[in-house]
mmCIF file of C-alpha atoms and ligand atoms in Angstrom:
data_model
loop_
_atom_site.group_PDB
_atom_site.id
_atom_site.type_symbol
_atom_site.label_atom_id
_atom_site.label_comp_id
_atom_site.label_asym_id
_atom_site.label_seq_id
_atom_site.Cartn_x
_atom_site.Cartn_y
_atom_site.Cartn_z
ATOM 1 C CA MET Y 1 -2.769 24.731 33.298
ATOM 2 C CA GLU Y 2 0.478 25.979 31.923
ATOM 3 C CA LEU Y 3 -0.235 28.611 29.330
ATOM 4 C CA PHE Y 4 3.012 29.146 27.564
ATOM 5 C CA LYS Y 5 6.683 29.700 27.618
ATOM 6 C CA PRO Y 6 7.580 31.761 30.665
ATOM 7 C CA MET Y 7 9.884 34.634 29.855
ATOM 8 C CA ASP Y 8 13.364 34.725 31.272
ATOM 9 C CA ILE Y 9 13.524 36.806 34.411
ATOM 10 C CA GLN Y 10 16.749 38.251 33.165
ATOM 11 C CA SER Y 11 18.731 37.884 30.009
ATOM 12 C CA GLN Y 12 22.442 37.715 29.374
ATOM 13 C CA PRO Y 13 24.634 39.772 31.712
ATOM 14 C CA SER Y 14 25.068 43.379 30.767
ATOM 15 C CA LYS Y 15 27.435 45.992 32.187
ATOM 16 C CA VAL Y 16 27.489 46.852 35.873
ATOM 17 C CA ALA Y 17 26.163 50.406 36.199
ATOM 18 C CA GLU Y 18 28.212 53.095 37.875
ATOM 19 C CA GLY Y 19 27.142 55.864 40.241
ATOM 20 C CA ARG Y 20 25.580 56.184 43.681
ATOM 21 C CA ALA Y 21 24.216 52.976 45.079
ATOM 22 C CA GLU Y 22 21.157 52.410 47.238
ATOM 23 C CA LYS Y 23 22.222 50.421 50.291
ATOM 24 C CA VAL Y 24 20.046 47.549 51.472
ATOM 25 C CA LYS Y 25 20.554 44.755 53.979
ATOM 26 C CA CYS Y 26 18.869 42.033 52.012
ATOM 27 C CA LEU Y 27 18.116 42.017 48.299
ATOM 28 C CA ILE Y 28 15.912 39.335 46.785
ATOM 29 C CA ILE Y 29 15.930 38.803 43.033
ATOM 30 C CA GLY Y 30 12.878 37.036 41.618
ATOM 31 C CA SER Y 31 9.188 36.878 42.428
ATOM 32 C CA GLY Y 32 8.179 33.231 42.301
ATOM 33 C CA PRO Y 33 7.312 31.185 45.393
ATOM 34 C CA ALA Y 34 10.990 31.161 46.471
ATOM 35 C CA GLY Y 35 11.472 34.927 46.202
ATOM 36 C CA TYR Y 36 8.208 35.899 47.908
ATOM 37 C CA THR Y 37 8.662 33.355 50.692
ATOM 38 C CA ALA Y 38 12.193 34.665 51.283
ATOM 39 C CA ALA Y 39 10.659 38.165 51.434
ATOM 40 C CA ILE Y 40 8.057 37.080 54.025
ATOM 41 C CA TYR Y 41 10.704 35.529 56.285
ATOM 42 C CA ALA Y 42 13.296 38.261 55.754
ATOM 43 C CA SER Y 43 10.838 41.056 56.539
ATOM 44 C CA ARG Y 44 9.628 39.265 59.672
ATOM 45 C CA ALA Y 45 13.294 39.041 60.729
ATOM 46 C CA ASN Y 46 13.636 42.831 60.325
ATOM 47 C CA LEU Y 47 15.990 42.591 57.365
ATOM 48 C CA ASN Y 48 13.904 45.184 55.449
ATOM 49 C CA PRO Y 49 14.214 43.197 52.220
ATOM 50 C CA ILE Y 50 13.847 44.729 48.793
ATOM 51 C CA LEU Y 51 12.594 42.303 46.159
ATOM 52 C CA TYR Y 52 12.946 42.931 42.434
ATOM 53 C CA THR Y 53 10.292 40.990 40.557
ATOM 54 C CA GLY Y 54 11.933 40.451 37.179
ATOM 55 C CA LEU Y 55 9.999 40.738 33.955
ATOM 56 C CA GLN Y 56 7.532 38.014 34.800
ATOM 57 C CA MET Y 57 6.009 39.073 38.115
ATOM 58 C CA GLY Y 58 5.059 35.940 40.017
ATOM 59 C CA GLY Y 59 7.342 33.669 38.006
ATOM 60 C CA GLN Y 60 6.411 30.461 36.210
ATOM 61 C CA LEU Y 61 3.204 29.989 38.208
ATOM 62 C CA THR Y 62 1.642 32.959 36.500
ATOM 63 C CA THR Y 63 1.692 30.880 33.316
ATOM 64 C CA THR Y 64 -0.487 28.296 35.039
ATOM 65 C CA THR Y 65 -4.228 28.351 35.472
ATOM 66 C CA GLU Y 66 -5.179 25.875 38.224
ATOM 67 C CA VAL Y 67 -2.819 24.945 41.064
ATOM 68 C CA ASP Y 68 -4.246 21.992 42.945
ATOM 69 C CA ASN Y 69 -1.183 20.650 44.709
ATOM 70 C CA TYR Y 70 -0.148 23.579 46.887
ATOM 71 C CA PRO Y 71 -1.061 22.825 50.507
ATOM 72 C CA GLY Y 72 -3.459 25.256 52.130
ATOM 73 C CA TYR Y 73 -5.741 25.702 49.135
ATOM 74 C CA PRO Y 74 -8.256 22.871 49.562
ATOM 75 C CA ASP Y 75 -10.285 23.984 46.539
ATOM 76 C CA GLY Y 76 -7.279 24.816 44.369
ATOM 77 C CA VAL Y 77 -6.292 28.284 43.219
ATOM 78 C CA THR Y 78 -5.112 29.834 39.990
ATOM 79 C CA GLY Y 79 -1.368 30.430 39.682
ATOM 80 C CA PRO Y 80 -1.718 34.233 39.302
ATOM 81 C CA GLU Y 81 -4.062 34.428 42.323
ATOM 82 C CA MET Y 82 -1.710 32.377 44.440
ATOM 83 C CA MET Y 83 1.246 34.546 43.541
ATOM 84 C CA GLU Y 84 -0.789 37.672 44.336
ATOM 85 C CA ASP Y 85 -1.468 36.152 47.784
ATOM 86 C CA PHE Y 86 2.272 35.512 48.247
ATOM 87 C CA LYS Y 87 3.008 39.112 47.277
ATOM 88 C CA LYS Y 88 0.375 40.576 49.606
ATOM 89 C CA GLN Y 89 1.684 38.477 52.473
ATOM 90 C CA ALA Y 90 5.242 39.725 51.877
ATOM 91 C CA GLU Y 91 3.984 43.318 51.709
ATOM 92 C CA ARG Y 92 2.021 42.900 54.947
ATOM 93 C CA PHE Y 93 5.354 42.551 56.763
ATOM 94 C CA GLY Y 94 6.908 45.506 54.965
ATOM 95 C CA ALA Y 95 8.894 43.887 52.138
ATOM 96 C CA GLY Y 96 9.627 46.393 49.386
ATOM 97 C CA ILE Y 97 8.374 44.817 46.172
ATOM 98 C CA ARG Y 98 9.611 46.609 43.092
ATOM 99 C CA PHE Y 99 9.276 45.939 39.403
ATOM 100 C CA GLY Y 100 12.692 45.715 37.774
ATOM 101 C CA ILE Y 101 15.159 43.315 36.240
ATOM 102 C CA ALA Y 102 18.592 42.507 37.608
ATOM 103 C CA THR Y 103 20.829 43.043 34.596
ATOM 104 C CA ALA Y 104 24.336 42.672 36.065
ATOM 105 C CA VAL Y 105 26.068 41.828 39.322
ATOM 106 C CA ASP Y 106 29.422 42.410 40.958
ATOM 107 C CA PHE Y 107 30.009 39.960 43.793
ATOM 108 C CA SER Y 108 33.753 40.624 44.029
ATOM 109 C CA GLY Y 109 33.612 42.670 47.236
ATOM 110 C CA LYS Y 110 32.103 42.312 50.686
ATOM 111 C CA LYS Y 111 29.127 44.432 49.578
ATOM 112 C CA HIS Y 112 27.285 42.843 46.697
ATOM 113 C CA LYS Y 113 26.420 45.169 43.842
ATOM 114 C CA VAL Y 114 23.414 44.439 41.659
ATOM 115 C CA THR Y 115 22.450 46.607 38.704
ATOM 116 C CA ILE Y 116 18.740 46.968 38.065
ATOM 117 C CA ASP Y 117 17.434 47.756 34.573
ATOM 118 C CA ASP Y 118 20.972 48.647 33.410
ATOM 119 C CA LYS Y 119 21.021 51.833 35.496
ATOM 120 C CA LYS Y 120 20.156 51.643 39.182
ATOM 121 C CA ILE Y 121 22.716 50.130 41.571
ATOM 122 C CA ILE Y 122 21.789 48.314 44.734
ATOM 123 C CA GLU Y 123 24.499 47.530 47.276
ATOM 124 C CA ALA Y 124 23.399 44.640 49.454
ATOM 125 C CA ASP Y 125 24.932 42.856 52.421
ATOM 126 C CA ALA Y 126 23.038 39.703 51.487
ATOM 127 C CA VAL Y 127 21.541 38.663 48.163
ATOM 128 C CA ILE Y 128 18.995 35.911 47.637
ATOM 129 C CA ILE Y 129 18.864 34.682 44.057
ATOM 130 C CA ALA Y 130 15.418 33.294 43.257
ATOM 131 C CA THR Y 131 15.293 33.820 39.522
ATOM 132 C CA GLY Y 132 13.802 30.439 38.644
ATOM 133 C CA ALA Y 133 14.111 28.412 35.472
ATOM 134 C CA THR Y 134 12.435 28.483 32.106
ATOM 135 C CA ALA Y 135 10.978 25.396 30.454
ATOM 136 C CA LYS Y 136 12.249 24.761 26.955
ATOM 137 C CA TYR Y 137 9.787 24.550 24.072
ATOM 138 C CA LEU Y 138 10.278 23.182 20.581
ATOM 139 C CA GLY Y 139 9.601 26.573 19.024
ATOM 140 C CA LEU Y 140 6.569 25.538 16.959
ATOM 141 C CA GLU Y 141 3.966 28.173 16.134
ATOM 142 C CA SER Y 142 1.251 25.741 17.178
ATOM 143 C CA GLU Y 143 2.712 25.588 20.718
ATOM 144 C CA THR Y 144 1.759 29.267 21.033
ATOM 145 C CA LYS Y 145 -1.576 28.772 19.314
ATOM 146 C CA TYR Y 146 -2.620 26.068 21.793
ATOM 147 C CA ALA Y 147 -1.202 27.763 24.856
ATOM 148 C CA GLY Y 148 -3.432 26.723 27.755
ATOM 149 C CA MET Y 149 -5.446 24.595 25.318
ATOM 150 C CA GLY Y 150 -3.543 21.356 25.585
ATOM 151 C CA VAL Y 151 0.110 22.415 25.587
ATOM 152 C CA SER Y 152 1.950 22.185 28.897
ATOM 153 C CA ALA Y 153 5.473 21.897 30.239
ATOM 154 C CA CYS Y 154 4.438 20.458 33.588
ATOM 155 C CA ALA Y 155 2.697 17.088 33.890
ATOM 156 C CA THR Y 156 2.475 17.326 37.673
ATOM 157 C CA CYS Y 157 0.652 20.657 37.332
ATOM 158 C CA ASP Y 158 -1.637 19.881 34.435
ATOM 159 C CA GLY Y 159 -1.891 16.096 34.053
ATOM 160 C CA PHE Y 160 -5.115 16.002 36.025
ATOM 161 C CA PHE Y 161 -6.945 17.878 33.268
ATOM 162 C CA PHE Y 162 -6.261 14.978 30.908
ATOM 163 C CA LYS Y 163 -7.619 12.183 33.073
ATOM 164 C CA GLY Y 164 -8.781 9.285 30.880
ATOM 165 C CA LYS Y 165 -7.519 10.957 27.695
ATOM 166 C CA ASP Y 166 -4.644 10.331 25.289
ATOM 167 C CA VAL Y 167 -1.585 12.543 25.609
ATOM 168 C CA ALA Y 168 1.986 12.798 24.338
ATOM 169 C CA VAL Y 169 5.203 13.675 26.127
ATOM 170 C CA VAL Y 170 8.221 14.922 24.171
ATOM 171 C CA GLY Y 171 11.722 14.146 25.398
ATOM 172 C CA GLY Y 172 13.965 11.268 26.310
ATOM 173 C CA GLY Y 173 15.488 12.337 29.619
ATOM 174 C CA ASP Y 174 14.540 11.606 33.226
ATOM 175 C CA THR Y 175 11.902 14.337 33.246
ATOM 176 C CA ALA Y 176 10.178 12.933 30.162
ATOM 177 C CA ALA Y 177 10.325 9.395 31.549
ATOM 178 C CA GLU Y 178 9.015 10.551 34.917
ATOM 179 C CA GLU Y 179 6.247 12.663 33.404
ATOM 180 C CA ALA Y 180 5.223 9.861 31.028
ATOM 181 C CA THR Y 181 4.912 7.374 33.895
ATOM 182 C CA TYR Y 182 3.060 9.938 36.013
ATOM 183 C CA LEU Y 183 0.617 10.621 33.174
ATOM 184 C CA ALA Y 184 0.234 6.904 32.487
ATOM 185 C CA GLY Y 185 -1.395 6.646 35.916
ATOM 186 C CA LEU Y 186 -4.007 9.227 34.911
ATOM 187 C CA CYS Y 187 -4.446 8.985 31.174
ATOM 188 C CA ARG Y 188 -5.700 6.277 28.861
ATOM 189 C CA LYS Y 189 -2.616 6.298 26.665
ATOM 190 C CA VAL Y 190 0.697 8.145 26.686
ATOM 191 C CA TYR Y 191 2.915 8.492 23.624
ATOM 192 C CA LEU Y 192 6.532 9.235 24.458
ATOM 193 C CA ILE Y 193 8.022 11.045 21.480
ATOM 194 C CA VAL Y 194 11.789 10.465 21.398
ATOM 195 C CA ARG Y 195 13.929 12.063 18.726
ATOM 196 C CA ARG Y 196 16.681 9.421 18.841
ATOM 197 C CA GLY Y 197 16.599 5.624 19.070
ATOM 198 C CA VAL Y 198 17.587 5.668 22.747
ATOM 199 C CA LEU Y 199 16.485 7.314 25.957
ATOM 200 C CA ARG Y 200 18.856 9.549 27.868
ATOM 201 C CA ALA Y 201 16.956 8.743 31.094
ATOM 202 C CA SER Y 202 18.477 6.579 33.826
ATOM 203 C CA LYS Y 203 18.169 2.807 33.436
ATOM 204 C CA ALA Y 204 15.611 2.583 36.242
ATOM 205 C CA MET Y 205 13.397 5.203 34.611
ATOM 206 C CA GLN Y 206 13.799 3.540 31.203
ATOM 207 C CA ASP Y 207 12.641 0.237 32.693
ATOM 208 C CA LYS Y 208 9.601 1.951 34.187
ATOM 209 C CA VAL Y 209 8.671 3.422 30.815
ATOM 210 C CA ILE Y 210 9.147 0.170 28.912
ATOM 211 C CA ASN Y 211 7.210 -1.818 31.520
ATOM 212 C CA THR Y 212 4.211 0.512 31.621
ATOM 213 C CA ASP Y 213 1.527 -0.933 29.376
ATOM 214 C CA ASN Y 214 -0.159 2.283 28.335
ATOM 215 C CA ILE Y 215 3.061 4.081 27.314
ATOM 216 C CA GLU Y 216 4.017 3.750 23.670
ATOM 217 C CA VAL Y 217 7.490 4.999 22.809
ATOM 218 C CA LEU Y 218 7.704 6.550 19.356
ATOM 219 C CA TRP Y 219 11.419 6.183 18.638
ATOM 220 C CA GLU Y 220 13.127 8.532 16.199
ATOM 221 C CA HIS Y 221 10.084 10.775 15.890
ATOM 222 C CA GLN Y 222 10.051 14.550 15.850
ATOM 223 C CA THR Y 223 7.038 16.795 16.264
ATOM 224 C CA VAL Y 224 6.505 19.274 13.450
ATOM 225 C CA ASP Y 225 2.972 20.521 14.173
ATOM 226 C CA LEU Y 226 -0.082 20.323 16.420
ATOM 227 C CA PHE Y 227 -3.642 20.483 15.133
ATOM 228 C CA GLY Y 228 -7.197 20.797 16.448
ATOM 229 C CA GLU Y 229 -10.314 22.976 16.315
ATOM 230 C CA ASN Y 230 -10.568 24.434 19.821
ATOM 231 C CA GLY Y 231 -7.478 22.938 21.379
ATOM 232 C CA VAL Y 232 -4.994 20.188 20.729
ATOM 233 C CA GLU Y 233 -6.562 17.218 18.958
ATOM 234 C CA GLY Y 234 -3.437 15.715 17.478
ATOM 235 C CA ALA Y 235 0.189 16.069 16.472
ATOM 236 C CA THR Y 236 2.008 15.646 13.207
ATOM 237 C CA LEU Y 237 5.298 13.830 13.623
ATOM 238 C CA VAL Y 238 8.079 12.888 11.258
ATOM 239 C CA LYS Y 239 9.688 9.503 11.721
ATOM 240 C CA LYS Y 240 13.373 9.179 10.825
ATOM 241 C CA MET Y 241 13.504 12.776 9.704
ATOM 242 C CA GLY Y 242 16.050 13.546 7.024
ATOM 243 C CA THR Y 243 16.588 9.910 6.015
ATOM 244 C CA PRO Y 244 15.374 8.083 2.872
ATOM 245 C CA SER Y 245 12.791 6.259 4.987
ATOM 246 C CA GLU Y 246 11.330 9.505 6.397
ATOM 247 C CA GLU Y 247 7.638 9.131 7.105
ATOM 248 C CA ILE Y 248 4.805 11.434 8.292
ATOM 249 C CA VAL Y 249 2.901 10.080 11.295
ATOM 250 C CA LYS Y 250 -0.236 11.647 12.802
ATOM 251 C CA ILE Y 251 -1.344 10.847 16.350
ATOM 252 C CA LYS Y 252 -4.608 11.791 18.054
ATOM 253 C CA ILE Y 253 -4.013 13.392 21.442
ATOM 254 C CA ASP Y 254 -5.678 15.905 23.766
ATOM 255 C CA GLY Y 255 -2.573 16.989 25.630
ATOM 256 C CA PHE Y 256 0.982 17.713 24.514
ATOM 257 C CA PHE Y 257 3.627 17.846 27.242
ATOM 258 C CA LEU Y 258 7.095 19.261 26.732
ATOM 259 C CA ALA Y 259 9.838 17.637 28.785
ATOM 260 C CA ILE Y 260 12.944 18.639 26.890
ATOM 261 C CA GLY Y 261 14.678 20.385 29.752
ATOM 262 C CA HIS Y 262 14.699 23.684 31.597
ATOM 263 C CA THR Y 263 17.102 26.579 31.477
ATOM 264 C CA PRO Y 264 17.965 28.028 34.880
ATOM 265 C CA ASN Y 265 17.986 31.828 34.845
ATOM 266 C CA SER Y 266 21.508 32.148 36.154
ATOM 267 C CA ASP Y 267 23.471 33.798 33.333
ATOM 268 C CA ILE Y 268 24.240 37.077 35.069
ATOM 269 C CA PHE Y 269 25.601 35.345 38.180
ATOM 270 C CA LYS Y 270 27.889 32.792 36.539
ATOM 271 C CA LYS Y 271 31.021 34.924 36.692
ATOM 272 C CA TYR Y 272 30.928 34.725 40.495
ATOM 273 C CA VAL Y 273 28.602 31.926 41.540
ATOM 274 C CA ASP Y 274 29.404 28.267 40.852
ATOM 275 C CA THR Y 275 26.903 26.474 38.644
ATOM 276 C CA ASP Y 276 26.666 22.930 37.283
ATOM 277 C CA SER Y 277 27.143 22.117 33.604
ATOM 278 C CA VAL Y 278 23.528 23.075 32.807
ATOM 279 C CA GLY Y 279 23.674 26.351 34.761
ATOM 280 C CA TYR Y 280 21.902 25.416 37.994
ATOM 281 C CA ILE Y 281 23.465 27.320 40.888
ATOM 282 C CA LYS Y 282 25.355 25.037 43.251
ATOM 283 C CA THR Y 283 24.456 25.339 46.917
ATOM 284 C CA ILE Y 284 26.097 23.716 49.915
ATOM 285 C CA PRO Y 285 23.915 20.651 50.541
ATOM 286 C CA GLY Y 286 21.277 21.226 53.179
ATOM 287 C CA THR Y 287 21.636 25.019 52.875
ATOM 288 C CA THR Y 288 21.033 27.754 50.334
ATOM 289 C CA LYS Y 289 24.610 29.068 50.598
ATOM 290 C CA THR Y 290 26.516 29.533 47.348
ATOM 291 C CA ASN Y 291 30.299 29.727 47.046
ATOM 292 C CA VAL Y 292 30.068 33.517 47.585
ATOM 293 C CA ALA Y 293 29.634 34.591 51.218
ATOM 294 C CA GLY Y 294 26.356 36.450 51.600
ATOM 295 C CA VAL Y 295 24.870 35.178 48.332
ATOM 296 C CA PHE Y 296 22.153 32.568 48.630
ATOM 297 C CA ALA Y 297 20.102 30.719 46.015
ATOM 298 C CA ALA Y 298 16.577 29.364 46.352
ATOM 299 C CA GLY Y 299 13.956 27.757 44.140
ATOM 300 C CA ASP Y 300 14.274 26.418 40.619
ATOM 301 C CA VAL Y 301 17.488 28.305 39.801
ATOM 302 C CA GLN Y 302 19.268 25.816 42.104
ATOM 303 C CA ASP Y 303 16.927 22.820 41.806
ATOM 304 C CA SER Y 304 16.895 20.630 38.717
ATOM 305 C CA HIS Y 305 15.189 17.886 40.593
ATOM 306 C CA TYR Y 306 11.912 18.771 42.345
ATOM 307 C CA ARG Y 307 10.908 22.078 40.717
ATOM 308 C CA GLN Y 308 7.629 22.391 42.630
ATOM 309 C CA ALA Y 309 6.105 25.583 44.014
ATOM 310 C CA VAL Y 310 6.083 24.138 47.500
ATOM 311 C CA THR Y 311 9.733 23.051 47.405
ATOM 312 C CA ALA Y 312 10.705 26.449 45.975
ATOM 313 C CA ALA Y 313 8.809 28.182 48.789
ATOM 314 C CA GLY Y 314 10.568 25.946 51.327
ATOM 315 C CA SER Y 315 13.972 26.858 49.986
ATOM 316 C CA GLY Y 316 12.996 30.550 49.964
ATOM 317 C CA CYS Y 317 12.345 30.241 53.681
ATOM 318 C CA MET Y 318 15.739 28.536 54.133
ATOM 319 C CA ALA Y 319 17.481 31.318 52.182
ATOM 320 C CA ALA Y 320 15.984 34.034 54.400
ATOM 321 C CA ILE Y 321 17.047 32.156 57.539
ATOM 322 C CA ASP Y 322 20.547 31.591 56.107
ATOM 323 C CA ALA Y 323 20.754 35.299 55.183
ATOM 324 C CA GLU Y 324 19.561 36.381 58.630
ATOM 325 C CA ARG Y 325 22.243 34.264 60.333
ATOM 326 C CA TYR Y 326 24.902 35.534 57.948
ATOM 327 C CA LEU Y 327 23.921 39.151 58.624
ATOM 328 C CA SER Y 328 23.855 38.676 62.380
ATOM 329 C CA GLU Y 329 27.423 37.344 62.224
ATOM 330 C CA LEU Y 330 28.517 40.363 60.137
ATOM 331 C CA LYS Y 331 27.742 42.785 62.958
HETATM 332 P P1 LIG B 401 17.725 16.349 29.846
HETATM 333 O O1 LIG B 401 18.552 17.449 29.296
HETATM 334 O O2 LIG B 401 18.358 15.265 30.622
HETATM 335 O O3 LIG B 401 16.930 15.646 28.660
HETATM 336 C C1 LIG B 401 16.282 16.390 27.685
HETATM 337 C C2 LIG B 401 15.685 15.414 26.713
HETATM 338 O O4 LIG B 401 14.927 16.162 25.768
HETATM 339 C C3 LIG B 401 16.722 14.601 25.944
HETATM 340 O O5 LIG B 401 16.275 13.284 25.765
HETATM 341 C C4 LIG B 401 16.778 15.319 24.600
HETATM 342 O O6 LIG B 401 17.045 14.466 23.509
HETATM 343 C C5 LIG B 401 15.360 15.821 24.458
HETATM 344 N N1 LIG B 401 15.305 17.007 23.624
HETATM 345 C C6 LIG B 401 15.984 18.172 23.777
HETATM 346 N N2 LIG B 401 15.646 19.047 22.809
HETATM 347 C C7 LIG B 401 14.748 18.402 22.030
HETATM 348 C C8 LIG B 401 14.035 18.757 20.864
HETATM 349 N N3 LIG B 401 14.177 19.968 20.311
HETATM 350 N N4 LIG B 401 13.190 17.848 20.320
HETATM 351 C C9 LIG B 401 13.036 16.626 20.874
HETATM 352 N N5 LIG B 401 13.675 16.217 21.969
HETATM 353 C C10 LIG B 401 14.517 17.108 22.543
HETATM 354 O O7 LIG B 401 16.561 17.109 30.696
HETATM 355 P P2 LIG B 401 15.639 16.549 31.858
HETATM 356 O O8 LIG B 401 14.723 17.672 32.197
HETATM 357 O O9 LIG B 401 15.050 15.261 31.504
HETATM 358 O O10 LIG B 401 16.628 16.327 33.079
HETATM 359 C C11 LIG B 401 17.439 17.406 33.587
HETATM 360 C C12 LIG B 401 18.294 16.853 34.726
HETATM 361 O O11 LIG B 401 17.473 16.541 35.846
HETATM 362 C C13 LIG B 401 19.022 15.566 34.345
HETATM 363 O O12 LIG B 401 20.268 15.550 34.943
HETATM 364 C C14 LIG B 401 18.145 14.492 34.938
HETATM 365 O O13 LIG B 401 18.846 13.307 35.202
HETATM 366 C C15 LIG B 401 17.646 15.178 36.203
HETATM 367 N N6 LIG B 401 16.345 14.609 36.624
HETATM 368 C C16 LIG B 401 16.358 13.580 37.503
HETATM 369 C C17 LIG B 401 15.190 12.999 37.910
HETATM 370 C C18 LIG B 401 15.234 11.889 38.857
HETATM 371 O O14 LIG B 401 16.313 11.438 39.189
HETATM 372 N N7 LIG B 401 14.113 11.403 39.341
HETATM 373 C C19 LIG B 401 13.869 13.469 37.418
HETATM 374 C C20 LIG B 401 13.987 14.539 36.467
HETATM 375 C C21 LIG B 401 15.185 15.068 36.090
HETATM 376 P P3 LIG B 401 18.495 13.790 23.300
HETATM 377 O O15 LIG B 401 18.570 12.695 24.316
HETATM 378 O O16 LIG B 401 18.408 13.308 21.902
HETATM 379 O O17 LIG B 401 19.489 14.884 23.504
#
């Protein structure tokens, strides 16, 4: 189960450090399923990869308790355990796993310079960006209080724990609509808490929501608090907040799902690497290549759509293969 807000792997870009650089063939930034899988493939291809973990070693999955949908674990596994397995597997083939945060990059030359922790410089022939994305939260104190006790930002990961129960999803976009319909198949009742009077989701997803009997859309409602003894038991909402007809509404729920968007951890790369309007790194379809030769992107930092551990791992594999081919052509 998702525990709480994952920390950004890196923050806003800072200055590129100066001085002697350590030269590496393949640098991987990020330690989620994409980064570690890239490290496994890159080390097996003799690229001697160095992987910097970022602040949150193991990425978003370390904020999860049970992972039941990753193939190969028939009895499920906890997120931290699974990421430890990924790490060990990468180390078995000689990947250099180091704790450190990429704080700035310079992709203007043929060699790609990455500053670690504002001081160390790595000069890499190929860089794989696997810095992930961070789920947005409302910022309520009670979200922290009930971390892992009913608050989640991933219905696919945690919905199962709320089988037969009543839950709420916050948001009005495609993710919220998708998560609400997914949860409706598992739960007794799903409240969809929408802050405006319309959904931002696509028409098809809106139709699905409206036509699902056990979803109740609470239009123009905003969540101000969560309550419960030993976990979430309900939420306090305000209807038509800030208007003369403002009204307090309390709902009884066991699970509270955030679906108000994700922020891709791409800030430090944006000067060089093309991103979409939200910040997801653009890759050439069917590949992990970015607009910068020798810079590849894998996992959630380039995927607003699937965002699953297994798809991230798959793209990590692709990035290592793309990097290997790029490096072999450099010779
Ligand atoms: P979006 O940014 O599209 O939607 C976020 C939603 O959360 C909006 O409805 C927004 O409200 C609401 N919201 C934001 N902040 C708050 C807040 N503080 N309180 C209450 N509500 C809030 O994010 P998604 O994750 O839904 O989608 C991201 C992208 O991925 C989109 O392009 C989407 O189309 C795509 N996607 C596509 C899917 C598919 O095609 N199957 C599935 C999932 C995502 P408001 O509308 O008022 O701004």
